[in-house]
XYZ file of C-alpha atoms in Angstrom:
703
model
C 0.000 0.000 0.000
C 1.245 3.454 -0.887
C 1.909 5.694 2.054
C 0.278 9.115 1.813
C 2.710 11.996 2.149
C 0.184 14.795 2.114
C 0.198 15.513 5.838
C 3.969 15.781 5.952
C 4.030 18.897 3.774
C 3.632 21.941 5.958
C 4.160 25.598 5.214
C 6.678 27.489 7.285
C 3.844 29.516 8.809
C 4.624 27.873 12.161
C 7.790 29.976 12.116
C 5.821 33.203 12.146
C 6.109 33.796 15.883
C 9.861 33.365 15.964
C 10.315 35.424 12.828
C 8.480 38.348 14.368
C 11.344 38.810 16.830
C 13.776 41.453 15.597
C 17.279 40.147 15.041
C 20.577 41.932 14.487
C 22.181 39.140 12.503
C 21.480 35.833 10.828
C 19.857 33.558 13.366
C 18.655 30.008 13.030
C 14.885 30.048 13.463
C 14.107 26.370 12.919
C 15.907 23.117 12.229
C 14.777 19.867 10.629
C 17.177 17.060 11.519
C 17.763 14.569 8.706
C 18.201 10.886 9.471
C 20.306 10.336 6.341
C 23.255 12.273 4.869
C 22.007 15.067 2.588
C 23.694 14.660 -0.805
C 21.492 17.220 -2.564
C 18.617 19.412 -1.473
C 15.586 20.573 -3.484
C 12.849 23.008 -2.533
C 10.049 25.194 -3.867
C 8.679 27.624 -1.319
C 8.023 25.534 1.796
C 8.297 22.090 0.194
C 11.665 20.590 1.175
C 13.193 17.379 -0.189
C 16.637 15.853 -0.089
C 18.516 13.019 -1.761
C 20.583 10.396 0.006
C 22.080 7.326 -1.638
C 19.471 7.338 -4.472
C 16.565 7.798 -2.094
C 14.455 10.942 -2.034
C 13.008 12.052 1.303
C 10.872 14.922 2.433
C 12.043 17.132 5.314
C 10.206 14.909 7.813
C 12.390 11.993 6.633
C 9.490 10.166 5.004
C 10.664 8.207 1.951
C 9.324 9.749 -1.234
C 11.098 7.676 -3.861
C 13.476 4.738 -3.984
C 15.453 4.766 -7.230
C 16.914 1.649 -8.812
C 19.447 3.736 -10.756
C 21.933 6.425 -9.763
C 20.145 9.774 -9.527
C 21.999 12.561 -11.335
C 19.472 15.341 -10.782
C 16.032 15.900 -9.267
C 14.023 18.985 -10.259
C 10.905 20.086 -8.390
C 7.876 21.262 -10.347
C 7.188 24.908 -9.327
C 3.693 23.883 -8.223
C 5.205 21.356 -5.813
C 3.111 18.520 -7.235
C 5.904 16.411 -8.750
C 9.623 15.909 -9.269
C 11.476 15.164 -12.500
C 14.256 12.660 -11.746
C 17.232 12.132 -14.086
C 19.628 9.177 -13.859
C 23.307 8.817 -14.714
C 23.736 7.412 -18.234
C 20.032 6.517 -18.633
C 17.869 7.664 -21.540
C 14.693 8.246 -19.537
C 13.269 10.632 -16.938
C 10.722 9.679 -14.303
C 8.104 12.140 -13.097
C 7.255 11.176 -9.537
C 4.436 12.382 -7.309
C 5.106 14.389 -4.164
C 1.750 13.240 -2.777
C 2.265 9.481 -2.710
C 5.412 7.461 -2.037
C 7.008 5.728 -5.035
C 4.258 6.833 -7.414
C 5.644 7.312 -10.928
C 3.250 9.577 -12.806
C 5.034 9.534 -16.176
C 8.151 8.088 -17.754
C 9.745 10.204 -20.469
C 11.760 8.503 -23.216
C 13.116 10.041 -26.388
C 12.108 7.364 -28.916
C 13.463 9.058 -32.033
C 15.450 6.557 -34.081
C 17.322 8.936 -36.397
C 19.712 10.335 -33.781
C 23.492 9.909 -34.195
C 23.841 9.036 -30.496
C 21.400 8.058 -27.798
C 19.444 10.996 -26.334
C 20.542 10.836 -22.707
C 19.220 13.659 -20.464
C 21.970 15.713 -18.807
C 19.980 18.418 -17.020
C 16.399 19.666 -16.793
C 14.333 22.662 -15.701
C 10.654 23.419 -15.384
C 9.468 26.715 -16.770
C 8.376 29.058 -13.940
C 4.736 28.740 -15.020
C 5.022 24.934 -14.684
C 3.694 24.408 -18.226
C 6.857 22.887 -19.727
C 9.776 20.702 -18.769
C 12.955 21.516 -20.689
C 15.662 18.866 -21.009
C 19.239 19.271 -22.223
C 20.459 16.021 -23.730
C 23.787 14.523 -24.771
C 23.059 15.154 -28.459
C 23.211 18.935 -27.912
C 19.475 19.639 -28.016
C 17.041 21.160 -25.541
C 13.726 19.306 -25.724
C 10.403 20.675 -24.525
C 7.718 18.515 -22.895
C 4.169 19.522 -21.947
C 3.623 18.970 -18.230
C -0.003 17.964 -18.821
C 0.994 14.670 -20.466
C 4.830 14.860 -20.777
C 4.670 14.255 -24.497
C 7.389 15.840 -26.612
C 6.253 19.333 -27.547
C 9.240 19.988 -29.760
C 12.907 20.852 -29.905
C 13.223 24.176 -28.131
C 16.873 24.700 -29.098
C 19.743 22.975 -30.857
C 22.748 24.733 -29.327
C 25.039 21.789 -30.021
C 26.015 21.678 -26.344
C 25.020 19.443 -23.451
C 24.431 21.823 -20.550
C 25.144 20.749 -16.977
C 22.764 23.428 -15.650
C 19.502 24.590 -17.175
C 17.148 27.379 -16.035
C 14.410 29.652 -17.381
C 13.843 33.315 -16.567
C 10.650 34.123 -14.615
C 9.304 36.211 -17.517
C 9.809 33.192 -19.831
C 12.027 35.218 -22.188
C 15.205 33.192 -21.773
C 16.493 29.652 -21.555
C 19.859 29.625 -19.816
C 22.319 26.791 -20.292
C 25.579 26.551 -18.377
C 28.524 24.298 -19.014
C 32.061 24.582 -17.700
C 32.864 28.336 -17.592
C 30.225 29.611 -20.042
C 26.598 30.657 -19.576
C 24.518 30.870 -22.763
C 21.367 32.997 -22.677
C 18.904 32.009 -25.425
C 15.773 33.805 -26.577
C 13.091 31.204 -25.843
C 10.730 32.437 -28.546
C 13.169 32.908 -31.437
C 15.896 30.409 -30.437
C 18.475 33.158 -31.005
C 21.514 33.445 -28.751
C 21.135 36.658 -26.769
C 24.494 36.499 -24.989
C 27.261 34.060 -24.143
C 28.815 35.028 -20.809
C 32.205 33.706 -19.752
C 33.285 33.585 -16.117
C 36.709 32.696 -14.648
C 35.602 29.445 -12.997
C 33.295 26.459 -13.454
C 29.623 27.478 -13.166
C 27.731 25.896 -10.287
C 24.400 27.754 -10.344
C 22.443 30.480 -12.149
C 19.610 32.484 -10.578
C 17.223 35.209 -11.722
C 15.514 37.877 -9.669
C 11.726 37.552 -9.636
C 11.342 40.527 -11.990
C 13.874 38.951 -14.410
C 15.974 42.119 -14.424
C 18.985 40.628 -12.655
C 20.856 37.376 -13.083
C 23.512 35.938 -10.787
C 26.086 33.372 -11.893
C 27.765 31.381 -9.106
C 31.087 29.832 -10.060
C 34.356 28.595 -8.596
C 35.823 31.989 -7.850
C 32.870 34.258 -7.132
C 29.461 35.517 -8.220
C 28.852 37.600 -11.349
C 25.862 39.943 -11.184
C 24.356 40.595 -14.632
C 21.917 43.310 -15.734
C 19.511 41.332 -17.916
C 18.322 44.263 -20.036
C 21.843 44.972 -21.281
C 23.312 41.524 -20.523
C 26.347 43.296 -19.065
C 28.084 42.167 -15.879
C 27.570 44.984 -13.378
C 29.483 43.580 -10.410
C 31.609 40.652 -9.280
C 31.304 39.678 -5.628
C 32.544 36.855 -3.403
C 35.795 36.964 -5.328
C 38.093 34.070 -4.453
C 35.247 31.966 -3.049
C 34.018 28.782 -4.690
C 30.287 29.493 -4.649
C 27.929 26.505 -4.739
C 24.568 28.257 -4.911
C 23.060 31.723 -5.235
C 19.516 33.103 -4.969
C 17.606 36.390 -4.956
C 15.208 37.685 -2.334
C 11.695 37.726 -3.919
C 11.596 41.540 -3.769
C 15.034 41.877 -5.408
C 16.957 44.045 -2.943
C 19.072 41.194 -1.573
C 20.716 38.047 -2.788
C 22.520 35.312 -0.898
C 25.154 32.720 -1.701
C 26.763 29.633 -0.210
C 30.491 29.043 -0.587
C 32.124 25.619 -0.449
C 33.543 26.419 2.987
C 29.889 26.455 4.104
C 29.919 30.241 4.426
C 26.493 31.796 4.026
C 26.439 35.432 2.862
C 23.546 37.889 2.482
C 24.323 40.721 0.076
C 22.527 44.035 -0.452
C 22.299 44.396 -4.236
C 20.918 47.936 -4.136
C 23.516 49.112 -1.631
C 26.404 47.073 -3.027
C 27.469 45.709 0.347
C 27.521 42.516 2.407
C 24.846 42.632 5.099
C 25.746 39.500 7.029
C 27.821 36.343 6.778
C 28.177 33.196 8.850
C 29.422 29.641 8.587
C 28.046 28.520 11.940
C 24.654 27.277 13.030
C 23.007 28.205 16.351
C 25.251 25.703 18.149
C 28.348 27.383 16.658
C 28.892 24.261 14.592
C 30.298 24.581 11.056
C 27.609 23.974 8.422
C 29.420 21.193 6.598
C 27.785 19.897 3.442
C 25.876 23.128 2.723
C 24.951 23.100 -0.968
C 21.625 24.859 -1.469
C 19.759 27.906 -0.201
C 16.619 29.865 -1.039
C 14.511 32.723 0.251
C 10.993 31.872 1.394
C 7.858 33.976 1.758
C 6.035 33.071 4.959
C 2.288 32.904 5.481
C 2.253 36.310 7.195
C 4.050 38.024 4.311
C 7.461 38.139 6.002
C 10.502 36.353 4.596
C 12.965 33.757 5.821
C 15.783 31.815 4.212
C 16.443 28.088 4.053
C 19.704 26.197 3.580
C 20.981 22.697 4.219
C 23.841 20.991 5.988
C 24.835 17.359 5.619
C 22.441 16.376 8.416
C 19.815 19.124 8.704
C 17.688 21.700 6.938
C 18.011 25.123 8.534
C 15.540 28.010 8.360
C 17.090 31.421 8.998
C 15.554 34.505 10.565
C 16.339 37.465 8.290
C 14.045 39.996 9.961
C 17.057 42.246 10.599
C 17.163 43.170 6.898
C 15.686 46.561 6.084
C 12.669 46.518 3.748
C 12.900 47.191 0.041
C 11.297 50.621 0.232
C 11.144 51.096 -3.525
C 9.166 47.855 -3.808
C 6.845 48.748 -0.929
C 6.108 52.219 -2.278
C 5.745 51.284 -5.953
C 1.956 50.903 -6.136
C 1.279 53.977 -3.985
C 3.631 56.082 -6.106
C 1.948 54.936 -9.311
C -1.517 55.643 -7.907
C -0.416 59.085 -6.712
C 1.135 59.938 -10.067
C -1.944 58.767 -11.971
C -4.117 60.991 -9.783
C -1.747 63.965 -10.232
C -1.769 63.425 -13.987
C -5.516 64.019 -14.268
C -6.663 67.411 -15.495
C -8.119 69.326 -12.567
C -11.558 70.856 -12.651
C -11.275 74.361 -14.115
C -7.685 73.828 -15.282
C -7.279 74.992 -18.887
C -5.378 72.779 -21.318
C -2.303 75.003 -21.637
C -1.856 75.215 -17.872
C -2.374 71.458 -17.621
C 0.378 70.668 -20.136
C 2.781 72.992 -18.341
C 2.013 71.434 -14.968
C 2.449 67.817 -16.041
C 5.653 68.266 -18.042
C 8.219 65.461 -17.616
C 10.528 67.499 -15.373
C 7.612 68.410 -13.093
C 6.541 64.773 -13.006
C 9.961 63.785 -11.648
C 9.704 66.436 -8.928
C 6.131 65.407 -8.074
C 7.159 61.776 -7.746
C 10.000 62.809 -5.422
C 7.505 64.719 -3.286
C 5.191 61.713 -3.135
C 8.130 59.524 -2.184
C 9.033 61.953 0.609
C 5.491 61.744 1.956
C 5.597 57.934 2.023
C 9.146 57.744 3.402
C 8.413 60.264 6.149
C 5.632 58.075 7.547
C 8.111 55.196 7.804
C 10.967 57.334 9.109
C 9.000 58.937 11.937
C 8.030 55.456 13.144
C 11.429 53.778 12.881
C 14.202 56.347 13.382
C 15.228 56.995 17.000
C 15.692 60.692 17.821
C 16.252 60.515 21.587
C 20.003 59.881 21.594
C 21.738 61.213 18.469
C 25.467 60.788 18.049
C 27.320 64.064 17.447
C 30.734 63.725 15.847
C 33.904 64.857 17.612
C 35.171 66.368 14.340
C 33.996 69.687 12.965
C 34.362 70.257 9.210
C 35.724 73.799 9.136
C 35.664 73.944 5.346
C 31.936 73.218 5.027
C 30.996 74.504 8.516
C 29.225 71.235 9.312
C 29.239 68.524 11.920
C 27.911 64.996 11.522
C 24.827 64.004 13.481
C 23.836 60.341 13.345
C 20.586 58.615 14.280
C 19.758 54.965 14.663
C 17.724 53.839 11.643
C 18.762 56.397 9.012
C 21.831 57.807 7.306
C 23.775 60.494 9.187
C 23.369 64.160 8.234
C 25.842 67.026 7.974
C 24.340 69.828 10.078
C 25.558 73.336 9.248
C 26.404 75.686 12.157
C 29.168 78.064 13.315
C 32.134 76.376 14.978
C 31.710 78.433 18.166
C 28.256 76.872 18.687
C 29.388 73.265 18.442
C 30.066 72.862 22.167
C 26.626 74.195 23.046
C 25.202 71.658 20.654
C 27.050 68.855 22.444
C 26.191 70.092 25.924
C 22.492 70.628 25.397
C 19.514 68.513 24.554
C 18.453 68.664 20.925
C 14.851 68.603 19.803
C 13.796 67.945 16.241
C 10.871 69.205 14.192
C 9.577 69.506 10.616
C 11.335 66.212 9.921
C 11.049 64.711 6.442
C 12.646 61.629 4.857
C 13.249 60.246 1.408
C 14.778 57.121 -0.132
C 18.071 57.408 -1.976
C 19.281 55.476 -5.030
C 20.620 52.728 -2.738
C 17.132 52.294 -1.233
C 18.310 53.729 2.086
C 16.136 55.845 4.349
C 17.677 59.309 4.693
C 16.700 62.757 5.910
C 15.552 65.298 3.344
C 14.683 68.048 5.847
C 15.163 68.596 9.570
C 15.093 71.462 12.081
C 17.283 70.872 15.158
C 16.770 73.173 18.150
C 19.254 73.506 21.013
C 17.673 73.497 24.458
C 20.646 75.510 25.794
C 20.607 78.444 23.382
C 17.335 78.044 21.511
C 19.322 78.203 18.274
C 17.762 76.463 15.284
C 19.834 74.563 12.760
C 18.214 73.587 9.478
C 19.199 70.589 7.390
C 17.691 70.902 3.908
C 18.616 68.345 1.255
C 15.362 68.268 -0.675
C 16.634 69.685 -3.953
C 13.729 68.104 -5.826
C 15.127 69.072 -9.201
C 17.950 66.596 -8.651
C 15.318 63.911 -8.371
C 15.074 63.918 -12.154
C 18.244 61.832 -12.033
C 16.405 59.202 -9.987
C 12.930 59.385 -11.527
C 13.796 60.579 -15.027
C 14.193 58.671 -18.275
C 17.247 56.750 -17.069
C 15.140 55.085 -14.378
C 13.979 51.587 -15.295
C 10.488 52.289 -13.933
C 10.053 55.635 -15.715
C 6.880 56.019 -17.779
C 6.706 59.136 -20.002
C 4.046 61.693 -19.155
C 2.540 61.422 -22.655
C 1.859 57.706 -22.177
C 0.396 58.263 -18.706
C -1.885 60.963 -20.127
C -3.005 58.700 -22.936
C -3.819 55.924 -20.462
C -5.748 58.328 -18.223
C -7.799 59.579 -21.159
C -8.451 56.001 -22.213
C -9.448 55.163 -18.656
C -12.194 57.782 -18.711
C -13.560 56.273 -21.919
C -13.509 52.761 -20.407
C -15.485 53.977 -17.384
C -18.134 55.635 -19.588
C -18.408 52.506 -21.705
C -18.632 50.248 -18.668
C -21.427 52.374 -17.184
C -23.428 52.038 -20.410
C -23.162 48.236 -20.236
C -24.171 48.244 -16.556
C -27.158 50.482 -17.254
C -28.306 48.175 -20.042
C -28.189 45.171 -17.664
C -30.144 47.129 -15.079
C -32.755 48.048 -17.682
C -33.135 44.354 -18.491
C -33.512 43.614 -14.740
C -30.429 41.385 -14.784
C -28.775 43.380 -12.013
C -29.796 46.265 -9.777
C -28.016 49.223 -8.261
C -26.621 46.824 -5.677
C -24.073 45.590 -8.236
C -21.104 47.850 -8.927
C -18.564 47.054 -11.639
C -15.257 48.883 -11.567
C -12.395 49.237 -14.022
C -8.939 50.667 -13.450
C -5.737 50.753 -15.445
C -2.054 51.540 -15.187
C 1.039 51.584 -17.353
C 4.164 49.734 -16.207
C 7.652 49.944 -17.677
C 9.174 46.639 -18.755
C 11.668 45.316 -21.315
C 11.450 42.875 -24.201
C 13.641 39.855 -24.893
C 16.120 42.004 -26.820
C 16.556 44.356 -23.868
C 14.514 47.219 -25.315
C 12.358 49.216 -22.933
C 8.617 48.738 -23.435
C 5.422 49.783 -21.670
C 2.709 47.343 -20.658
C -0.917 48.427 -20.428
C -2.760 46.816 -17.514
C -6.560 46.946 -17.314
C -8.390 45.383 -14.369
C -12.102 44.604 -14.055
C -13.926 43.537 -10.917
C -17.363 43.838 -9.365
C -19.006 44.029 -5.969
C -22.532 43.151 -4.937
C -24.008 44.482 -1.713
C -24.400 41.975 1.103
C -27.781 40.316 0.921
C -28.168 40.703 -2.841
C -25.336 38.478 -4.057
C -27.397 35.297 -4.158
C -29.821 36.974 -6.590
C -27.374 38.877 -8.809
C -24.151 36.896 -8.378
C -23.216 33.266 -7.622
C -25.464 31.516 -5.153
C -23.870 28.903 -2.885
C -22.142 26.123 -4.829
C -22.669 27.682 -8.280
C -19.722 28.190 -10.604
C -20.931 28.742 -14.191
C -20.709 32.433 -15.145
C -24.171 32.025 -16.629
C -25.303 31.628 -12.996
C -24.111 35.160 -12.195
C -25.628 38.173 -13.934
C -23.021 40.360 -12.247
C -20.146 38.297 -13.667
C -21.778 38.176 -17.110
C -22.260 41.940 -17.161
C -18.596 42.460 -16.313
C -17.477 40.035 -19.036
C -19.735 41.795 -21.544
C -18.065 45.097 -20.607
C -14.671 43.498 -21.292
C -15.933 42.180 -24.640
C -17.143 45.645 -25.632
C -13.882 47.289 -24.514
C -11.768 44.847 -26.524
C -13.854 45.518 -29.592
C -13.618 49.313 -29.284
C -11.520 51.274 -26.765
C -8.818 48.622 -26.353
C -8.823 47.385 -29.950
C -5.827 49.437 -31.121
C -3.738 48.371 -28.117
C -4.651 44.723 -28.677
C -3.549 45.131 -32.263
C -0.212 46.810 -31.442
C 0.825 44.771 -28.411
C 3.096 41.756 -28.638
C 0.869 39.483 -26.581
C -1.895 39.581 -23.986
C -1.821 37.890 -20.612
C -5.196 37.493 -18.882
C -5.383 36.366 -15.261
C -8.843 35.356 -14.076
C -9.270 35.025 -10.320
C -12.210 33.111 -8.926
C -13.163 33.629 -5.302
C -15.180 31.684 -2.779
C -16.338 32.080 0.788
C -15.555 29.679 3.620
C -18.905 27.891 3.664
C -18.242 24.154 3.866
C -18.543 22.241 0.598
C -19.752 18.652 0.738
C -19.749 17.604 -2.919
C -20.720 19.633 -5.971
C -21.049 17.606 -9.168
C -18.582 18.434 -11.926
C -19.003 16.436 -15.100
C -16.130 17.912 -17.052
C -17.975 20.615 -19.013
C -14.733 22.645 -19.118
C -12.440 19.621 -19.336
C -10.447 17.657 -16.779
C -7.769 19.326 -14.663
C -5.092 17.113 -13.153
C -2.382 18.905 -11.169
C -3.263 22.022 -13.141
C -1.004 25.032 -12.420
C -2.829 27.984 -10.872
C -2.089 30.861 -8.505
C -3.366 30.508 -4.970
C -3.334 34.017 -3.510
C -0.523 34.847 -5.894
C 1.585 31.737 -5.222
C 1.887 29.048 -7.888
C 0.283 25.774 -6.870
C -1.595 22.900 -8.521
C -5.149 21.637 -8.370
C -7.138 18.647 -9.568
C -10.803 18.822 -10.616
C -12.399 16.211 -12.847
C -15.484 14.050 -13.166
C -14.065 11.619 -10.598
C -13.037 14.078 -7.918
C -15.927 16.517 -8.512
C -15.758 19.650 -6.317
C -15.247 18.979 -2.624
C -13.646 22.176 -1.301
C -13.797 25.934 -1.760
C -10.445 26.110 -3.528
C -11.760 23.880 -6.305
C -14.991 25.886 -6.448
C -13.132 29.186 -6.824
C -10.890 27.608 -9.473
C -13.788 26.358 -11.608
C -15.411 29.797 -11.420
C -12.238 31.197 -12.979
C -12.213 28.422 -15.595
C -15.848 29.157 -16.461
C -15.053 32.822 -17.069
C -12.147 31.840 -19.316
C -14.400 29.493 -21.264
C -16.942 32.275 -21.802
C -14.267 34.713 -22.971
C -12.783 32.237 -25.453
C -16.204 31.452 -26.903
C -17.719 34.942 -26.973
C -15.017 37.593 -27.409
C -14.218 38.073 -31.090
C -10.738 39.502 -30.509
C -9.737 36.315 -28.704
C -11.390 34.020 -31.247
C -9.665 35.814 -34.136
C -6.160 35.449 -32.724
C -6.146 32.884 -29.885
C -2.355 32.407 -29.946
C -1.882 36.009 -28.876
C -3.722 35.427 -25.596
C -2.388 33.529 -22.592
C -4.676 32.714 -19.677
C -3.784 32.143 -16.050
C -6.029 30.981 -13.224
C -6.058 32.453 -9.739
C -8.096 31.790 -6.612
C -8.861 33.431 -3.314
C -10.871 31.835 -0.531
C -12.179 34.158 2.160
C -11.968 33.351 5.849
C -15.646 34.235 6.324
C -18.921 32.963 4.981
C -21.104 35.095 2.765
C -22.214 35.476 -0.822
C -20.265 38.744 -1.092
C -17.074 36.654 -1.240
C -18.057 34.822 -4.466
C -16.547 36.868 -7.256
C -14.680 36.945 -10.562
C -11.769 39.355 -11.126
C -10.120 39.806 -14.545
C -6.666 41.359 -15.028
C -5.566 42.060 -18.605
C -1.936 42.885 -19.453
C -1.187 44.031 -23.007
C 2.585 43.797 -23.362
C 4.409 46.467 -25.374
C 1.094 48.196 -26.060
C 2.429 51.681 -26.764
C 4.830 50.961 -29.606
C 4.346 53.516 -32.356
């Protein structure tokens, strides 16, 4: 009898309490002792597995798979549902379940008979969306397999090399193959070589940041940091160290690496400095056998880091790291700029164009950033015991004043007043902060008052005009004012159009005033596979139905077909109309369209809802559970037995309607990619049964 492994897979949410404690350095937060020597370690998010003597175990030491051949590599599906296992010198790959012990889901064999040599797999990688498995073989090809059935999809590349390491960028632009001292970056769509990067030592690992803008190459001798847009090496760190593994923090401000002396290092990419390093665990024992590490996002939204030793898996508390302010403020800055960009009531057109010029936009964004940073700074910076330098700068007439939690300032004052400053208590007012190019919190304005003399000393480093250097065209996130204005104008048209559709549904008594449909949009800077800057147009539709009316106008309990929800149908009809009119030119110009449909459900218990496969069968189907990639199974055998499945099928139903009813999609289906998402509320209530549609038109503003 197969032994179920399901209960052994736990998220690291049980670490939340320990991770809430502030730390000043890397600290071990949890340890999973391994009963067998760890020869290699594999993880995706909080799913941990390790290999020992051709056995695969989970982190609770439960046997997952017993191989009859020597394992050369095991690769975990990003959904966590399966592992692809490669064997030394063997011409097959086994896809094994992570849910049941020793369950082989598929066996992959390259059965082509016209090959000069046998097609033996050397390395493999799943695409980040879990839709493909790529395999580098001994014949110098990279083969692509569908993860739905693991049938050969085609030859992705014929580089003529057998790569020891294979990876795919999160944006799916690039396939990266590494062998010896060379990393080849291939355009996944065109099969063209984008860049061949040589490093001084043998490559051990390659990692991308989540936004695909940075790539790190770990090799015997250091880590090369590569800007992906230009494909230029921007920094070399850990020089002289033989680095086994490297990874990026999900937000991109930090990366970490493991050297072969078991030294673990956390590096601030934005600041260009090492934050912390250790080669000891909490017992001050060297971490021998350390080969793999990764950052993890915990259930409460905080982050931790995981690494291995030869006899344990360690989870590290990294709460001492400062936040990535630029990441935290991004959405608020965009929303503030979009609001500022709108023409004010009574503002004539000439005055409007003068106000929203590019140089003014940079200054406005700096002012918005100051507002956001000041809220953080006033809460975190300690003013009660500033450190005043012993050295006075006679040339600039300044003295350094330092505070815990922010960069020091140079306060200007006469030299004969310095002693009074040291002797008396300082009070501070009118304090303002900003974030510099290194993502550090620093003062932009401050008034210091001496309690002894009453003298006021002003520190003023606002100089907003200089902020054009940070927020101007050279900034990767910069969106020209003209494009923002165009999107805002288009937004107004989408709202008017949406209201007309809603009114028509109300006239037909399909919905009432209790249903509100909303649409919003934004433009985000991005880059294409050739490194050229582009702008993506994002349009989001959602609806809300007042409590008590949802069962009549939206999904009633247990229903999932969009035809069961007049509110959902009205929203989809608004999207159809928009694609046929207001969005038509952008759909025509853009490179491709990515549509994410999120189905939601409440917490009301589900016994069994019949599902007879009207939208097909879904077996370990990739989908996004609250933004995290996972897998789900719904078919005519399983039916629907939980709220996650119910929310998923609601999303699938909306996709089915869009594919069948929207002409723009039917005319050019290959241009559209669909993703499923789900959210399950913690409370019961019909107001939590919804459909949300996010449309991203990539490179939509090309002239």
